[in-house]
C-alpha positions as a Markdown table, in Angstrom:
| # | Residue | x | y | z |
|---|---|---|---|---|
| 1 | Met | 37.7 | 2.9 | 0.6 |
| 2 | Glu | 36.7 | -0.5 | -0.4 |
| 3 | Thr | 34.3 | -2.0 | -3.1 |
| 4 | Lys | 33.4 | -5.5 | -3.5 |
| 5 | Ser | 32.1 | -6.3 | -6.9 |
| 6 | Tyr | 30.9 | -9.6 | -8.3 |
| 7 | His | 29.5 | -8.9 | -11.6 |
| 8 | Asn | 26.9 | -11.0 | -13.3 |
| 9 | Lys | 29.2 | -12.8 | -15.7 |
| 10 | Thr | 28.2 | -13.3 | -19.1 |
| 11 | Asn | 27.2 | -16.8 | -20.4 |
| 12 | Ala | 29.5 | -19.6 | -21.7 |
| 13 | Leu | 29.1 | -18.3 | -25.2 |
| 14 | Val | 30.9 | -15.0 | -24.4 |
| 15 | Ser | 33.5 | -17.1 | -22.4 |
| 16 | Ala | 34.2 | -19.3 | -25.6 |
| 17 | Ala | 34.3 | -16.4 | -27.9 |
| 18 | Leu | 37.1 | -14.6 | -25.6 |
| 19 | Leu | 39.1 | -17.8 | -25.7 |
| 20 | Ser | 38.7 | -18.6 | -29.4 |
| 21 | Ala | 39.9 | -15.1 | -30.2 |
| 22 | Ala | 43.3 | -16.4 | -29.5 |
| 23 | Ala | 43.3 | -18.1 | -32.8 |
| 24 | Leu | 42.6 | -14.9 | -34.7 |
| 25 | Ala | 45.6 | -13.1 | -33.6 |
| 26 | Ser | 47.8 | -15.5 | -35.3 |
| 27 | Ser | 46.2 | -14.6 | -38.6 |
| 28 | Asn | 46.4 | -10.7 | -38.1 |
| 29 | Val | 49.4 | -8.9 | -39.2 |
| 30 | Tyr | 50.4 | -6.3 | -36.6 |
| 31 | Ala | 53.6 | -4.7 | -35.1 |
| 32 | Ala | 54.4 | -5.6 | -31.5 |
| 33 | Gly | 56.2 | -3.7 | -28.8 |
| 34 | Ala | 54.3 | -0.4 | -28.5 |
| 35 | Val | 55.0 | -0.4 | -24.7 |
| 36 | Gly | 58.0 | -1.9 | -22.8 |
| 37 | Phe | 58.1 | -3.6 | -19.6 |
| 38 | Lys | 59.7 | -2.9 | -16.2 |
| 39 | Gly | 61.8 | -5.6 | -14.5 |
| 40 | Trp | 61.0 | -7.2 | -11.0 |
| 41 | Ser | 63.4 | -7.2 | -8.0 |
| 42 | Ser | 63.6 | -11.2 | -8.1 |
| 43 | Gly | 61.8 | -12.7 | -11.0 |
| 44 | Asn | 58.3 | -12.5 | -12.6 |
| 45 | Ile | 56.8 | -15.8 | -11.6 |
| 46 | Val | 54.2 | -16.0 | -8.8 |
| 47 | Thr | 53.9 | -19.4 | -6.9 |
| 48 | Leu | 51.9 | -20.5 | -4.1 |
| 49 | Gly | 52.9 | -18.5 | -0.8 |
| 50 | Ser | 55.3 | -16.3 | -2.8 |
| 51 | Thr | 55.5 | -12.6 | -3.5 |
| 52 | Ile | 57.3 | -10.7 | -6.2 |
| 53 | Ser | 58.0 | -6.9 | -6.1 |
| 54 | Ala | 59.4 | -3.9 | -7.9 |
| 55 | Asn | 60.0 | -0.4 | -7.0 |
| 56 | Glu | 59.6 | 2.6 | -9.4 |
| 57 | Ser | 59.1 | 6.3 | -9.6 |
| 58 | Gly | 55.6 | 7.4 | -11.1 |
| 59 | Leu | 54.5 | 10.8 | -12.7 |
| 60 | Lys | 51.4 | 12.5 | -11.1 |
| 61 | Ser | 48.8 | 11.7 | -13.8 |
| 62 | Ala | 50.0 | 9.0 | -16.2 |
| 63 | Tyr | 47.0 | 6.7 | -15.3 |
| 64 | Ser | 44.2 | 9.5 | -15.2 |
| 65 | Asp | 43.2 | 13.1 | -14.3 |
| 66 | Asn | 45.6 | 14.6 | -16.9 |
| 67 | Pro | 43.5 | 17.4 | -18.4 |
| 68 | Phe | 45.5 | 17.5 | -21.7 |
| 69 | Leu | 44.4 | 14.0 | -22.2 |
| 70 | Asn | 40.7 | 14.5 | -21.3 |
| 71 | Tyr | 41.6 | 12.5 | -18.1 |
| 72 | Ser | 42.7 | 9.3 | -20.1 |
| 73 | Ala | 45.8 | 7.0 | -19.5 |
| 74 | Trp | 49.2 | 8.1 | -21.2 |
| 75 | Ala | 51.1 | 4.4 | -21.7 |
| 76 | His | 54.4 | 6.0 | -22.3 |
| 77 | Thr | 54.6 | 7.8 | -19.0 |
| 78 | Gly | 53.4 | 5.2 | -16.9 |
| 79 | Asp | 54.8 | 1.7 | -15.9 |
| 80 | Trp | 54.3 | -1.7 | -17.2 |
| 81 | Trp | 55.1 | -5.2 | -15.9 |
| 82 | Thr | 54.0 | -8.7 | -16.8 |
| 83 | Phe | 53.9 | -11.7 | -14.3 |
| 84 | Arg | 53.1 | -15.4 | -14.8 |
| 85 | Asn | 50.9 | -17.0 | -12.2 |
| 86 | Asp | 51.9 | -20.4 | -11.5 |
| 87 | Ala | 50.0 | -20.7 | -8.2 |
| 88 | Ala | 47.1 | -23.1 | -8.1 |
| 89 | Phe | 44.0 | -22.5 | -6.2 |
| 90 | Ala | 45.3 | -19.3 | -5.1 |
| 91 | Asp | 44.0 | -15.6 | -4.4 |
| 92 | Val | 46.3 | -13.3 | -5.9 |
| 93 | Thr | 46.7 | -9.7 | -4.7 |
| 94 | Val | 48.3 | -6.8 | -6.6 |
| 95 | Thr | 49.2 | -4.0 | -4.4 |
| 96 | Val | 50.7 | -0.6 | -5.1 |
| 97 | Ser | 51.9 | 1.7 | -2.2 |
| 98 | Gly | 53.1 | 5.2 | -3.0 |
| 99 | Asp | 54.9 | 7.9 | -1.0 |
| 100 | Ser | 53.3 | 11.1 | 0.0 |
| 101 | Gly | 53.4 | 12.7 | -3.4 |
| 102 | Phe | 52.0 | 9.6 | -5.4 |
| 103 | Ser | 48.3 | 8.6 | -5.8 |
| 104 | Pro | 48.3 | 5.5 | -7.7 |
| 105 | Gly | 46.0 | 3.7 | -10.3 |
| 106 | Val | 46.3 | 0.3 | -11.3 |
| 107 | Thr | 44.8 | -2.0 | -14.1 |
| 108 | Val | 45.4 | -5.8 | -14.5 |
| 109 | Trp | 44.6 | -7.6 | -17.8 |
| 110 | Ala | 44.9 | -11.3 | -18.7 |
| 111 | Ser | 46.7 | -12.7 | -21.9 |
| 112 | Gly | 46.4 | -16.3 | -21.1 |
| 113 | Ala | 49.0 | -18.7 | -22.3 |
| 114 | Ala | 51.1 | -16.0 | -23.9 |
| 115 | Lys | 52.9 | -13.0 | -22.5 |
| 116 | Phe | 51.6 | -9.6 | -23.5 |
| 117 | Asp | 53.3 | -8.5 | -26.8 |
| 118 | Gly | 53.3 | -4.7 | -26.2 |
| 119 | Gly | 50.5 | -4.0 | -28.6 |
| 120 | Thr | 50.7 | -1.9 | -31.9 |
| 121 | Thr | 51.1 | 2.0 | -32.0 |
| 122 | Asp | 48.1 | 3.8 | -33.7 |
| 123 | Phe | 46.3 | 0.6 | -34.5 |
| 124 | Gly | 43.2 | 1.2 | -36.6 |
| 125 | Ser | 43.9 | 4.8 | -36.5 |
| 126 | Glu | 42.3 | 4.9 | -33.2 |
| 127 | Ile | 42.1 | 8.8 | -32.0 |
| 128 | Ser | 41.0 | 10.1 | -28.8 |
| 129 | Leu | 38.7 | 13.1 | -28.1 |
| 130 | Ala | 41.7 | 14.9 | -27.1 |
| 131 | Gly | 43.4 | 14.2 | -30.4 |
| 132 | Phe | 46.0 | 11.6 | -29.3 |
| 133 | Gly | 46.5 | 8.2 | -31.0 |
| 134 | Thr | 47.2 | 4.9 | -29.1 |
| 135 | Pro | 48.8 | 4.1 | -26.8 |
| 136 | His | 50.0 | 7.6 | -26.3 |
| 137 | Ser | 46.5 | 7.8 | -25.0 |
| 138 | Phe | 44.7 | 4.9 | -24.2 |
| 139 | Asn | 41.4 | 3.3 | -22.3 |
| 140 | Ala | 42.9 | 1.8 | -19.1 |
| 141 | Thr | 39.6 | 1.1 | -17.4 |
| 142 | Gly | 37.5 | -0.3 | -20.2 |
| 143 | Val | 37.0 | -4.0 | -21.3 |
| 144 | Met | 38.6 | -5.2 | -24.4 |
| 145 | Gly | 37.0 | -4.1 | -27.6 |
| 146 | Asp | 36.1 | -0.5 | -26.1 |
| 147 | Ala | 37.6 | 2.5 | -27.7 |
| 148 | Gly | 41.0 | 3.0 | -26.9 |
| 149 | Thr | 41.9 | -0.9 | -26.3 |
| 150 | Leu | 42.3 | -2.0 | -29.9 |
| 151 | Trp | 46.1 | -1.4 | -30.1 |
| 152 | Met | 46.3 | -4.1 | -27.3 |
| 153 | Ala | 43.3 | -6.5 | -27.9 |
| 154 | Asn | 43.4 | -9.9 | -29.0 |
| 155 | Gly | 42.6 | -10.3 | -32.7 |
| 156 | Gln | 43.3 | -6.7 | -33.1 |
| 157 | Gly | 46.6 | -4.9 | -32.6 |
| 158 | Gly | 47.8 | -7.2 | -29.7 |
| 159 | Asn | 47.1 | -10.4 | -27.7 |
| 160 | Met | 45.4 | -9.0 | -24.8 |
| 161 | Ile | 42.3 | -11.3 | -23.8 |
| 162 | Glu | 40.5 | -9.6 | -21.0 |
| 163 | Thr | 40.4 | -6.7 | -18.5 |
| 164 | Leu | 40.0 | -8.0 | -15.1 |
| 165 | Gly | 40.0 | -5.0 | -12.8 |
| 166 | Tyr | 41.2 | -1.4 | -12.1 |
| 167 | Ala | 41.8 | 0.6 | -8.8 |
| 168 | Val | 42.0 | 4.2 | -8.6 |
| 169 | Ser | 42.8 | 6.5 | -5.6 |
| 170 | Gly | 42.3 | 9.9 | -7.3 |
| 171 | Pro | 39.5 | 11.9 | -8.7 |
| 172 | Ala | 36.7 | 9.9 | -10.6 |
| 173 | His | 35.8 | 10.9 | -14.2 |
| 174 | Ala | 32.5 | 10.6 | -16.0 |
| 175 | Ala | 32.3 | 8.9 | -19.6 |
| 176 | Ala | 31.2 | 12.2 | -21.3 |
| 177 | Thr | 34.5 | 14.0 | -20.0 |
| 178 | Thr | 37.2 | 11.4 | -21.0 |
| 179 | Gly | 39.2 | 10.8 | -24.2 |
| 180 | Trp | 37.7 | 7.5 | -25.0 |
| 181 | Gly | 34.4 | 7.8 | -23.3 |
| 182 | Glu | 35.6 | 5.5 | -20.6 |
| 183 | Thr | 34.4 | 5.7 | -17.0 |
| 184 | Ile | 37.0 | 6.3 | -14.4 |
| 185 | Leu | 35.8 | 5.5 | -10.9 |
| 186 | Thr | 37.5 | 6.0 | -7.6 |
| 187 | Gly | 38.0 | 2.7 | -5.6 |
| 188 | Ala | 38.5 | -0.9 | -6.8 |
| 189 | His | 36.4 | -2.4 | -9.5 |
| 190 | Asp | 35.8 | -5.7 | -11.2 |
| 191 | Val | 35.5 | -5.1 | -15.0 |
| 192 | Ser | 36.1 | -8.7 | -16.3 |
| 193 | Leu | 33.3 | -10.1 | -18.6 |
| 194 | Thr | 33.6 | -13.7 | -17.7 |
| 195 | Asn | 35.0 | -16.0 | -15.0 |
| 196 | Thr | 37.7 | -17.4 | -17.4 |
| 197 | Phe | 40.6 | -16.1 | -15.5 |
| 198 | Glu | 39.2 | -15.4 | -11.9 |
| 199 | Asn | 36.0 | -16.0 | -9.7 |
| 200 | Gly | 35.6 | -12.3 | -8.5 |
| 201 | Val | 37.7 | -9.3 | -7.9 |
| 202 | Thr | 37.6 | -7.3 | -4.7 |
| 203 | Gly | 40.0 | -4.5 | -3.6 |
| 204 | Ser | 40.6 | -1.4 | -1.5 |
| 205 | Thr | 42.0 | 2.1 | -2.1 |
| 206 | Ser | 43.3 | 5.0 | 0.0 |
| 207 | Thr | 45.1 | 8.1 | -0.8 |
| 208 | His | 48.4 | 6.5 | -1.4 |
| 209 | Leu | 47.7 | 3.0 | -1.9 |
| 210 | Val | 45.6 | 0.4 | -4.3 |
| 211 | Ser | 44.9 | -3.3 | -3.9 |
| 212 | Leu | 43.1 | -5.7 | -6.1 |
| 213 | Thr | 42.7 | -9.4 | -5.3 |
| 214 | Phe | 41.7 | -11.9 | -7.8 |
| 215 | Asn | 40.0 | -14.9 | -6.6 |
| 216 | Asp | 41.2 | -18.3 | -7.6 |
| 217 | Leu | 43.2 | -16.7 | -10.4 |
| 218 | Ala | 44.0 | -18.9 | -13.3 |
| 219 | Ala | 47.6 | -20.1 | -14.3 |
| 220 | Gly | 49.0 | -17.9 | -17.1 |
| 221 | Trp | 50.3 | -14.4 | -18.0 |
| 222 | Tyr | 48.8 | -11.0 | -16.5 |
| 223 | Thr | 49.9 | -7.6 | -17.3 |
| 224 | Val | 49.8 | -4.6 | -14.6 |
| 225 | Tyr | 49.7 | -0.8 | -15.7 |
| 226 | Ile | 50.6 | 1.9 | -13.0 |
| 227 | Gly | 50.3 | 5.5 | -12.9 |
| 228 | Gly | 49.3 | 8.6 | -10.8 |
| 229 | Thr | 45.7 | 9.6 | -10.7 |
| 230 | Asp | 45.9 | 13.1 | -9.2 |
| 231 | His | 47.3 | 15.9 | -11.4 |
| 232 | Ala | 47.4 | 18.1 | -8.4 |
| 233 | Thr | 50.2 | 16.0 | -6.8 |
| 234 | Ala | 53.8 | 15.9 | -7.4 |
| 235 | Gly | 54.1 | 12.2 | -8.2 |
| 236 | Gly | 56.7 | 10.2 | -6.4 |
| 237 | Ala | 58.1 | 6.7 | -5.5 |
| 238 | Phe | 56.0 | 3.5 | -5.4 |
| 239 | Glu | 56.3 | -0.1 | -4.8 |
| 240 | Leu | 54.5 | -3.0 | -6.6 |
| 241 | Thr | 53.9 | -6.2 | -5.0 |
| 242 | Val | 52.1 | -9.3 | -6.3 |
| 243 | Ser | 51.4 | -12.2 | -3.7 |
| 244 | Ala | 49.7 | -15.6 | -4.0 |
| 245 | Val | 47.9 | -17.3 | -0.9 |
| 246 | Pro | 45.8 | -20.5 | -0.8 |
| 247 | Glu | 42.1 | -19.9 | -0.5 |
| 248 | Ala | 40.5 | -20.5 | 2.9 |
| 249 | Asp | 39.2 | -23.8 | 2.0 |
| 250 | Thr | 42.5 | -25.0 | 0.4 |
| 251 | Trp | 44.1 | -24.2 | 3.8 |
| 252 | Ala | 41.5 | -26.1 | 5.8 |
| 253 | Met | 42.0 | -29.2 | 3.6 |
| 254 | Leu | 45.8 | -28.8 | 3.9 |
| 255 | Leu | 45.6 | -28.3 | 7.8 |
| 256 | Ala | 42.9 | -31.4 | 8.1 |
| 257 | Gly | 45.6 | -33.5 | 5.9 |
| 258 | Leu | 48.5 | -32.6 | 8.3 |
| 259 | Gly | 46.3 | -33.4 | 11.2 |
| 260 | Leu | 45.6 | -36.7 | 9.7 |
| 261 | Val | 49.3 | -37.5 | 9.0 |
| 262 | Gly | 50.3 | -36.5 | 12.7 |
| 263 | Trp | 47.5 | -38.7 | 14.1 |
| 264 | Arg | 48.7 | -41.8 | 11.9 |
| 265 | Met | 52.3 | -41.1 | 12.8 |
| 266 | Arg | 51.5 | -41.0 | 16.6 |
| 267 | Lys | 49.3 | -44.2 | 16.2 |
| 268 | Tyr | 52.3 | -46.0 | 14.5 |
| 269 | His | 54.7 | -44.9 | 17.1 |
| 270 | Lys | 52.2 | -46.2 | 19.9 |
| 271 | Asp | 51.7 | -49.5 | 18.2 |
| 272 | Ser | 55.4 | -49.8 | 17.7 |
| 273 | Leu | 56.1 | -49.4 | 21.4 |
| 274 | Gln | 53.4 | -51.9 | 22.4 |
| 275 | Ala | 54.8 | -54.5 | 20.0 |
| 276 | Ile | 58.3 | -54.1 | 21.7 |
| 277 | Ala | 56.8 | -54.3 | 25.1 |
């Protein structure tokens, strides 16, 4: 299943407000480290043309579909990674491929110039409709500022600036049934409010695979959360990969430039031979 969603972005005032929120975080006093992060196989920096990866085993419903949490996410049973994007003019793709027992879900957030600090446990006394505080239960699909996100939001309990997109391979859940009133939809979805960090989110999902591509992803820090989305499964192993490739027009310019260099070198060689003769 594939969904392409290019949201109508809000105006420049909203974008400016999100960016200025970074200044508020420094004046708020909160604890950090509510969640910890997994390690990558070979570093957490993405450069042009590179791929970073990690392997882990996931529980069946850490992301969604756990009836005891009203289908919301459970931060301490899912898996978190952070990566820094150093690739300019690149489309960055985040892919989770699971084995036959794992139906993955993934969300990607942007924290800008600073790595995600892990957020604050029970910030603002947030309690889900299932009776759990954050981030034991949290909202993995909503925008920053929604119920269940304050523990990690910039200027609140953390330093996260914007939710960019999510993908779910398991069942969907309506807002009226979930722990934080969030909508959880099967498929890949762009939930960003601005184009501060990307210029569109696309993706695809199947039973055991989810993928999100961020068009022209800005340099900076990003956070990935992964968990199972089908309570009826057993859970299992999965691989996470993050790769950066140049945009098509960038490739075209590069190839044109190489062609021009080649032509000039051939012309120089020809002129040199004629001069010798």
